[in-house]
Amino acid sequence: MNTHATGTFDVTGWNDLATEEKQGATFGRAQITKTFQGDLTGTSTTEILTVGTPDGPAAYVGVEHFEGALHGRKGTFVLQHSAASHNGEQWMKWQIVPATGTGELTGLTGEGAIRVEDGHHYTLGYTLPEA
């Protein structure tokens, strides 16, 4: 079944694990916890690698483990993140890592985006085998 999920999430924890200054850039590693509302309900833990510059443009990549329900179907899956910003424009994409779905989410695939505007909003277009 092809469908879309939308909703919001709250960042419930941020733990900086490492920072390294390089010429022209600062590299970091952090662990983030989130709580999801909307079509996704549950919690997640994300590890991200970040880069920032003195002028502000930044980027990150990450891997997120979600546990909860997607449109009422319970299980877990992993999301791969990529994001960047430049000249005030930002984009944040995520993709479901194939073969990571468990429980009622086995076989889940898809991709989506995150938008930060009055909180964190997500969209996720996905395919899930019929139950």
CSV table of N, CA and C in Angstrom, one decimal:
chain,number,residue,atom,x,y,z
A,1,MET,N,0.8,-1.2,0.0
A,1,MET,CA,0.0,0.0,0.0
A,1,MET,C,0.9,1.2,0.0
A,2,ASN,N,0.6,2.2,-0.9
A,2,ASN,CA,1.3,3.5,-1.0
A,2,ASN,C,0.5,4.5,-0.2
A,3,THR,N,1.2,5.3,0.7
A,3,THR,CA,0.5,6.3,1.4
A,3,THR,C,1.4,7.3,2.0
A,4,HIS,N,0.9,8.3,2.6
A,4,HIS,CA,1.7,9.4,3.2
A,4,HIS,C,1.4,9.5,4.7
A,5,ALA,N,2.4,9.9,5.5
A,5,ALA,CA,2.3,10.2,6.9
A,5,ALA,C,2.7,11.6,7.1
A,6,THR,N,2.0,12.3,8.0
A,6,THR,CA,2.4,13.7,8.4
A,6,THR,C,2.2,13.8,9.9
A,7,GLY,N,2.9,14.8,10.4
A,7,GLY,CA,2.8,15.1,11.8
A,7,GLY,C,3.9,16.0,12.3
A,8,THR,N,4.1,15.9,13.6
A,8,THR,CA,5.2,16.7,14.3
A,8,THR,C,6.0,15.8,15.2
A,9,PHE,N,7.1,16.4,15.6
A,9,PHE,CA,7.9,15.7,16.6
A,9,PHE,C,8.6,16.7,17.5
A,10,ASP,N,8.8,16.3,18.7
A,10,ASP,CA,9.5,17.2,19.7
A,10,ASP,C,10.9,16.6,20.0
A,11,VAL,N,11.9,17.4,20.0
A,11,VAL,CA,13.2,16.9,20.4
A,11,VAL,C,13.2,16.9,21.9
A,12,THR,N,13.4,15.7,22.5
A,12,THR,CA,13.3,15.6,24.0
A,12,THR,C,14.6,15.5,24.6
A,13,GLY,N,15.7,15.3,23.9
A,13,GLY,CA,17.0,15.2,24.4
A,13,GLY,C,18.1,15.5,23.4
A,14,TRP,N,19.2,16.1,23.8
A,14,TRP,CA,20.3,16.4,22.9
A,14,TRP,C,21.6,16.2,23.7
A,15,ASN,N,22.4,15.3,23.3
A,15,ASN,CA,23.6,15.0,24.0
A,15,ASN,C,24.8,15.1,23.0
A,16,ASP,N,25.6,16.2,23.2
A,16,ASP,CA,26.8,16.4,22.3
A,16,ASP,C,27.8,15.3,22.8
A,17,LEU,N,28.3,14.5,21.8
A,17,LEU,CA,29.2,13.5,22.1
A,17,LEU,C,30.7,13.9,21.8
A,18,ALA,N,30.9,14.7,20.8
A,18,ALA,CA,32.2,15.1,20.4
A,18,ALA,C,32.2,16.4,19.5
A,19,THR,N,33.2,17.2,19.6
A,19,THR,CA,33.4,18.3,18.7
A,19,THR,C,34.8,18.4,18.4
A,20,GLU,N,35.1,18.8,17.1
A,20,GLU,CA,36.5,18.9,16.6
A,20,GLU,C,36.5,20.2,15.7
A,21,GLU,N,37.4,21.1,16.1
A,21,GLU,CA,37.6,22.3,15.2
A,21,GLU,C,38.6,21.9,14.1
A,22,LYS,N,38.3,22.3,12.9
A,22,LYS,CA,39.2,22.1,11.8
A,22,LYS,C,39.2,23.5,11.1
A,23,GLN,N,40.2,23.7,10.2
A,23,GLN,CA,40.3,25.0,9.5
A,23,GLN,C,39.0,25.2,8.7
A,24,GLY,N,38.3,26.2,9.0
A,24,GLY,CA,37.1,26.6,8.2
A,24,GLY,C,35.8,25.9,8.6
A,25,ALA,N,35.9,24.9,9.5
A,25,ALA,CA,34.7,24.1,9.9
A,25,ALA,C,34.8,23.5,11.3
A,26,THR,N,33.6,23.3,11.9
A,26,THR,CA,33.6,22.6,13.2
A,26,THR,C,32.8,21.4,12.9
A,27,PHE,N,33.3,20.2,13.3
A,27,PHE,CA,32.7,19.0,13.2
A,27,PHE,C,32.1,18.5,14.5
A,28,GLY,N,31.0,17.9,14.5
A,28,GLY,CA,30.4,17.4,15.8
A,28,GLY,C,29.7,16.1,15.6
A,29,ARG,N,29.4,15.5,16.7
A,29,ARG,CA,28.6,14.3,16.8
A,29,ARG,C,27.7,14.4,18.0
A,30,ALA,N,26.4,14.0,17.8
A,30,ALA,CA,25.4,14.2,18.8
A,30,ALA,C,24.4,13.0,18.8
A,31,GLN,N,23.8,12.8,20.0
A,31,GLN,CA,22.7,11.8,20.0
A,31,GLN,C,21.5,12.6,20.4
A,32,ILE,N,20.4,12.4,19.7
A,32,ILE,CA,19.1,13.1,19.9
A,32,ILE,C,18.0,12.1,20.2
A,33,THR,N,17.1,12.5,21.1
A,33,THR,CA,15.9,11.7,21.3
A,33,THR,C,14.7,12.5,20.9
A,34,LYS,N,13.7,11.9,20.4
A,34,LYS,CA,12.5,12.6,19.9
A,34,LYS,C,11.2,11.8,20.3
A,35,THR,N,10.1,12.5,20.4
A,35,THR,CA,8.8,12.0,20.5
A,35,THR,C,7.9,12.4,19.4
A,36,PHE,N,7.2,11.5,18.7
A,36,PHE,CA,6.5,11.8,17.5
A,36,PHE,C,5.0,11.8,17.8
A,37,GLN,N,4.3,12.7,17.1
A,37,GLN,CA,2.8,12.8,17.1
A,37,GLN,C,2.3,12.9,15.7
A,38,GLY,N,1.0,12.5,15.5
A,38,GLY,CA,0.5,12.5,14.2
A,38,GLY,C,0.3,11.1,13.7
A,39,ASP,N,0.6,10.9,12.4
A,39,ASP,CA,0.5,9.5,11.8
A,39,ASP,C,1.6,8.6,12.3
A,40,LEU,N,2.7,9.1,12.7
A,40,LEU,CA,3.8,8.4,13.4
A,40,LEU,C,3.6,8.7,14.9
A,41,THR,N,3.5,7.7,15.7
A,41,THR,CA,3.4,7.9,17.2
A,41,THR,C,4.5,7.0,17.8
A,42,GLY,N,5.3,7.6,18.6
A,42,GLY,CA,6.4,6.8,19.3
A,42,GLY,C,7.6,7.6,19.6
A,43,THR,N,8.7,7.0,19.7
A,43,THR,CA,10.0,7.7,20.1
A,43,THR,C,11.1,7.2,19.2
A,44,SER,N,12.2,8.0,19.2
A,44,SER,CA,13.3,7.6,18.4
A,44,SER,C,14.6,8.1,19.1
A,45,THR,N,15.7,7.5,18.6
A,45,THR,CA,17.0,7.9,19.0
A,45,THR,C,17.8,8.1,17.7
A,46,THR,N,18.5,9.2,17.6
A,46,THR,CA,19.2,9.5,16.3
A,46,THR,C,20.7,9.9,16.7
A,47,GLU,N,21.6,9.4,15.9
A,47,GLU,CA,23.0,9.8,16.0
A,47,GLU,C,23.3,10.6,14.7
A,48,ILE,N,23.8,11.9,14.9
A,48,ILE,CA,24.1,12.7,13.8
A,48,ILE,C,25.6,13.1,13.8
A,49,LEU,N,26.1,13.4,12.6
A,49,LEU,CA,27.4,14.0,12.4
A,49,LEU,C,27.1,15.3,11.8
A,50,THR,N,27.7,16.4,12.3
A,50,THR,CA,27.4,17.8,11.9
A,50,THR,C,28.6,18.5,11.4
A,51,VAL,N,28.4,19.5,10.6
A,51,VAL,CA,29.5,20.4,10.2
A,51,VAL,C,28.9,21.8,10.2
A,52,GLY,N,29.7,22.7,10.8
A,52,GLY,CA,29.3,24.1,10.8
A,52,GLY,C,30.4,25.0,10.3
A,53,THR,N,30.2,26.2,9.8
A,53,THR,CA,31.2,27.0,9.3
A,53,THR,C,31.1,28.4,10.0
A,54,PRO,N,32.1,29.2,10.0
A,54,PRO,CA,32.0,30.5,10.6
A,54,PRO,C,30.9,31.4,10.0
A,55,ASP,N,30.6,31.2,8.7
A,55,ASP,CA,29.6,32.0,8.0
A,55,ASP,C,28.2,31.4,8.1
A,56,GLY,N,28.0,30.3,8.8
A,56,GLY,CA,26.7,29.8,9.1
A,56,GLY,C,26.2,28.6,8.3
A,57,PRO,N,26.6,28.4,7.0
A,57,PRO,CA,26.1,27.2,6.3
A,57,PRO,C,26.5,26.0,7.0
A,58,ALA,N,25.6,25.0,7.1
A,58,ALA,CA,25.9,23.8,7.9
A,58,ALA,C,25.3,22.6,7.2
A,59,ALA,N,25.7,21.4,7.6
A,59,ALA,CA,25.1,20.2,7.1
A,59,ALA,C,25.1,19.1,8.2
A,60,TYR,N,24.3,18.1,8.0
A,60,TYR,CA,24.4,16.9,8.9
A,60,TYR,C,23.9,15.7,8.2
A,61,VAL,N,24.4,14.6,8.6
A,61,VAL,CA,23.9,13.3,8.2
A,61,VAL,C,23.6,12.5,9.5
A,62,GLY,N,22.7,11.6,9.4
A,62,GLY,CA,22.3,10.8,10.6
A,62,GLY,C,21.6,9.6,10.4
A,63,VAL,N,21.5,8.8,11.4
A,63,VAL,CA,20.8,7.5,11.4
A,63,VAL,C,19.9,7.5,12.6
A,64,GLU,N,18.6,7.2,12.4
A,64,GLU,CA,17.6,7.3,13.4
A,64,GLU,C,16.8,6.0,13.5
A,65,HIS,N,16.7,5.5,14.8
A,65,HIS,CA,15.9,4.3,15.1
A,65,HIS,C,14.6,4.7,15.7
A,66,PHE,N,13.5,4.4,14.9
A,66,PHE,CA,12.1,4.7,15.4
A,66,PHE,C,11.5,3.5,16.0
A,67,GLU,N,10.7,3.7,17.1
A,67,GLU,CA,10.0,2.6,17.7
A,67,GLU,C,8.6,3.2,18.0
A,68,GLY,N,7.5,2.5,17.5
A,68,GLY,CA,6.2,3.0,17.8
A,68,GLY,C,5.2,2.4,16.7
A,69,ALA,N,4.4,3.4,16.2
A,69,ALA,CA,3.4,2.9,15.2
A,69,ALA,C,3.3,3.9,14.1
A,70,LEU,N,3.0,3.4,12.9
A,70,LEU,CA,2.8,4.2,11.7
A,70,LEU,C,1.4,3.9,11.2
A,71,HIS,N,0.5,4.9,11.3
A,71,HIS,CA,-0.9,4.7,11.0
A,71,HIS,C,-1.4,3.4,11.7
A,72,GLY,N,-1.1,3.3,13.0
A,72,GLY,CA,-1.6,2.2,13.8
A,72,GLY,C,-0.9,0.9,13.7
A,73,ARG,N,0.1,0.7,12.8
A,73,ARG,CA,0.8,-0.5,12.6
A,73,ARG,C,2.1,-0.4,13.5
A,74,LYS,N,2.3,-1.3,14.4
A,74,LYS,CA,3.4,-1.2,15.4
A,74,LYS,C,4.7,-1.9,14.9
A,75,GLY,N,5.8,-1.3,15.2
A,75,GLY,CA,7.1,-1.9,14.9
A,75,GLY,C,8.2,-0.9,15.0
A,76,THR,N,9.3,-1.2,14.4
A,76,THR,CA,10.5,-0.3,14.4
A,76,THR,C,11.0,-0.2,13.0
A,77,PHE,N,11.8,0.9,12.7
A,77,PHE,CA,12.5,1.0,11.5
A,77,PHE,C,13.6,2.0,11.6
A,78,VAL,N,14.4,2.1,10.6
A,78,VAL,CA,15.6,3.0,10.7
A,78,VAL,C,15.4,4.0,9.5
A,79,LEU,N,15.7,5.3,9.9
A,79,LEU,CA,15.7,6.4,8.9
A,79,LEU,C,17.1,6.9,8.7
A,80,GLN,N,17.5,7.2,7.5
A,80,GLN,CA,18.8,7.8,7.1
A,80,GLN,C,18.5,9.3,6.8
A,81,HIS,N,19.2,10.2,7.5
A,81,HIS,CA,19.0,11.7,7.3
A,81,HIS,C,20.1,12.3,6.5
A,82,SER,N,19.8,13.3,5.7
A,82,SER,CA,20.7,14.2,5.1
A,82,SER,C,20.1,15.6,5.1
A,83,ALA,N,20.9,16.6,5.4
A,83,ALA,CA,20.4,18.0,5.5
A,83,ALA,C,21.5,19.0,5.3
A,84,ALA,N,21.1,20.2,4.8
A,84,ALA,CA,22.1,21.3,4.7
A,84,ALA,C,21.3,22.6,4.6
A,85,SER,N,22.1,23.7,4.8
A,85,SER,CA,21.5,25.0,4.7
A,85,SER,C,22.6,25.9,4.1
A,86,HIS,N,22.1,26.9,3.3
A,86,HIS,CA,23.0,27.8,2.7
A,86,HIS,C,22.2,29.1,2.3
A,87,ASN,N,22.7,30.2,2.6
A,87,ASN,CA,22.1,31.5,2.3
A,87,ASN,C,20.6,31.5,2.7
A,88,GLY,N,20.4,31.0,3.9
A,88,GLY,CA,19.0,31.1,4.5
A,88,GLY,C,18.1,30.0,4.0
A,89,GLU,N,18.5,29.2,3.0
A,89,GLU,CA,17.7,28.1,2.6
A,89,GLU,C,18.2,26.8,3.2
A,90,GLN,N,17.2,26.0,3.6
A,90,GLN,CA,17.6,24.7,4.2
A,90,GLN,C,16.7,23.6,3.6
A,91,TRP,N,17.3,22.4,3.6
A,91,TRP,CA,16.5,21.2,3.2
A,91,TRP,C,17.0,20.0,4.2
A,92,MET,N,16.0,19.2,4.5
A,92,MET,CA,16.2,18.1,5.4
A,92,MET,C,15.4,16.9,4.8
A,93,LYS,N,16.1,15.9,4.4
A,93,LYS,CA,15.5,14.7,3.8
A,93,LYS,C,15.8,13.5,4.7
A,94,TRP,N,14.9,12.5,4.6
A,94,TRP,CA,15.1,11.3,5.3
A,94,TRP,C,14.6,10.1,4.4
A,95,GLN,N,15.2,9.0,4.6
A,95,GLN,CA,14.8,7.8,3.8
A,95,GLN,C,14.8,6.6,4.7
A,96,ILE,N,13.8,5.8,4.5
A,96,ILE,CA,13.7,4.5,5.3
A,96,ILE,C,14.8,3.6,4.8
A,97,VAL,N,15.6,3.1,5.7
A,97,VAL,CA,16.7,2.1,5.3
A,97,VAL,C,16.0,0.8,5.0
A,98,PRO,N,16.1,0.3,3.7
A,98,PRO,CA,15.4,-0.9,3.4
A,98,PRO,C,15.7,-2.1,4.3
A,99,ALA,N,14.8,-2.9,4.5
A,99,ALA,CA,14.9,-4.2,5.3
A,99,ALA,C,15.1,-3.9,6.8
A,100,THR,N,14.8,-2.7,7.3
A,100,THR,CA,14.9,-2.4,8.7
A,100,THR,C,13.6,-2.5,9.5
A,101,GLY,N,12.5,-2.6,8.7
A,101,GLY,CA,11.2,-2.6,9.4
A,101,GLY,C,11.0,-3.9,10.1
A,102,THR,N,10.4,-3.8,11.3
A,102,THR,CA,10.1,-5.0,12.1
A,102,THR,C,8.6,-5.0,12.5
A,103,GLY,N,8.1,-6.1,13.0
A,103,GLY,CA,6.7,-6.2,13.5
A,103,GLY,C,5.8,-6.0,12.3
A,104,GLU,N,4.8,-5.2,12.6
A,104,GLU,CA,3.8,-4.8,11.5
A,104,GLU,C,4.3,-3.9,10.5
A,105,LEU,N,5.6,-3.4,10.6
A,105,LEU,CA,6.2,-2.5,9.7
A,105,LEU,C,7.3,-3.3,8.8
A,106,THR,N,7.3,-4.6,8.9
A,106,THR,CA,8.2,-5.4,8.0
A,106,THR,C,7.9,-5.1,6.5
A,107,GLY,N,9.0,-4.8,5.8
A,107,GLY,CA,8.9,-4.5,4.4
A,107,GLY,C,8.7,-3.0,4.1
A,108,LEU,N,8.7,-2.2,5.1
A,108,LEU,CA,8.5,-0.7,4.9
A,108,LEU,C,9.6,-0.1,4.1
A,109,THR,N,9.2,0.8,3.1
A,109,THR,CA,10.2,1.6,2.4
A,109,THR,C,9.6,2.9,2.2
A,110,GLY,N,10.4,3.9,1.9
A,110,GLY,CA,9.9,5.3,1.6
A,110,GLY,C,10.9,6.3,1.9
A,111,GLU,N,10.4,7.6,1.7
A,111,GLU,CA,11.3,8.8,2.0
A,111,GLU,C,10.4,9.9,2.3
A,112,GLY,N,11.0,11.0,2.9
A,112,GLY,CA,10.2,12.1,3.3
A,112,GLY,C,11.1,13.3,3.6
A,113,ALA,N,10.5,14.3,4.3
A,113,ALA,CA,11.2,15.5,4.6
A,113,ALA,C,10.8,16.0,6.0
A,114,ILE,N,11.7,16.9,6.5
A,114,ILE,CA,11.5,17.6,7.8
A,114,ILE,C,11.5,19.1,7.5
A,115,ARG,N,10.5,19.8,8.1
A,115,ARG,CA,10.5,21.2,8.0
A,115,ARG,C,10.4,21.8,9.4
A,116,VAL,N,11.3,22.8,9.7
A,116,VAL,CA,11.3,23.5,11.0
A,116,VAL,C,10.6,24.8,10.8
A,117,GLU,N,9.4,25.0,11.3
A,117,GLU,CA,8.7,26.2,11.3
A,117,GLU,C,7.6,26.1,12.3
A,118,ASP,N,7.7,26.9,13.4
A,118,ASP,CA,6.8,26.7,14.6
A,118,ASP,C,6.8,25.3,15.0
A,119,GLY,N,8.0,24.7,15.2
A,119,GLY,CA,8.2,23.3,15.6
A,119,GLY,C,8.7,22.5,14.5
A,120,HIS,N,8.8,21.2,14.7
A,120,HIS,CA,9.4,20.2,13.7
A,120,HIS,C,8.2,19.5,13.1
A,121,HIS,N,8.1,19.6,11.8
A,121,HIS,CA,7.0,18.9,11.0
A,121,HIS,C,7.7,17.9,10.1
A,122,TYR,N,7.0,16.7,9.9
A,122,TYR,CA,7.5,15.7,9.0
A,122,TYR,C,6.5,15.3,8.0
A,123,THR,N,7.0,14.8,6.8
A,123,THR,CA,6.2,14.1,5.9
A,123,THR,C,6.9,12.9,5.5
A,124,LEU,N,6.2,11.8,5.3
A,124,LEU,CA,6.8,10.5,4.9
A,124,LEU,C,5.9,9.8,3.9
A,125,GLY,N,6.4,9.7,2.7
A,125,GLY,CA,5.7,8.9,1.7
A,125,GLY,C,6.3,7.5,1.8
A,126,TYR,N,5.4,6.5,1.9
A,126,TYR,CA,5.9,5.1,2.2
A,126,TYR,C,5.1,4.1,1.5
A,127,THR,N,5.7,2.9,1.3
A,127,THR,CA,5.0,1.7,0.8
A,127,THR,C,5.2,0.6,1.9
A,128,LEU,N,4.1,0.0,2.1
A,128,LEU,CA,4.1,-1.1,3.1
A,128,LEU,C,3.3,-2.3,2.6
A,129,PRO,N,3.8,-3.5,2.6
A,129,PRO,CA,3.0,-4.6,2.1
A,129,PRO,C,1.7,-4.7,2.8
A,130,GLU,N,0.7,-5.3,2.2
A,130,GLU,CA,-0.6,-5.4,2.8
A,130,GLU,C,-0.5,-6.3,4.0
A,131,ALA,N,-1.3,-6.0,5.0
A,131,ALA,CA,-1.3,-6.8,6.2
A,131,ALA,C,-1.9,-8.2,6.0
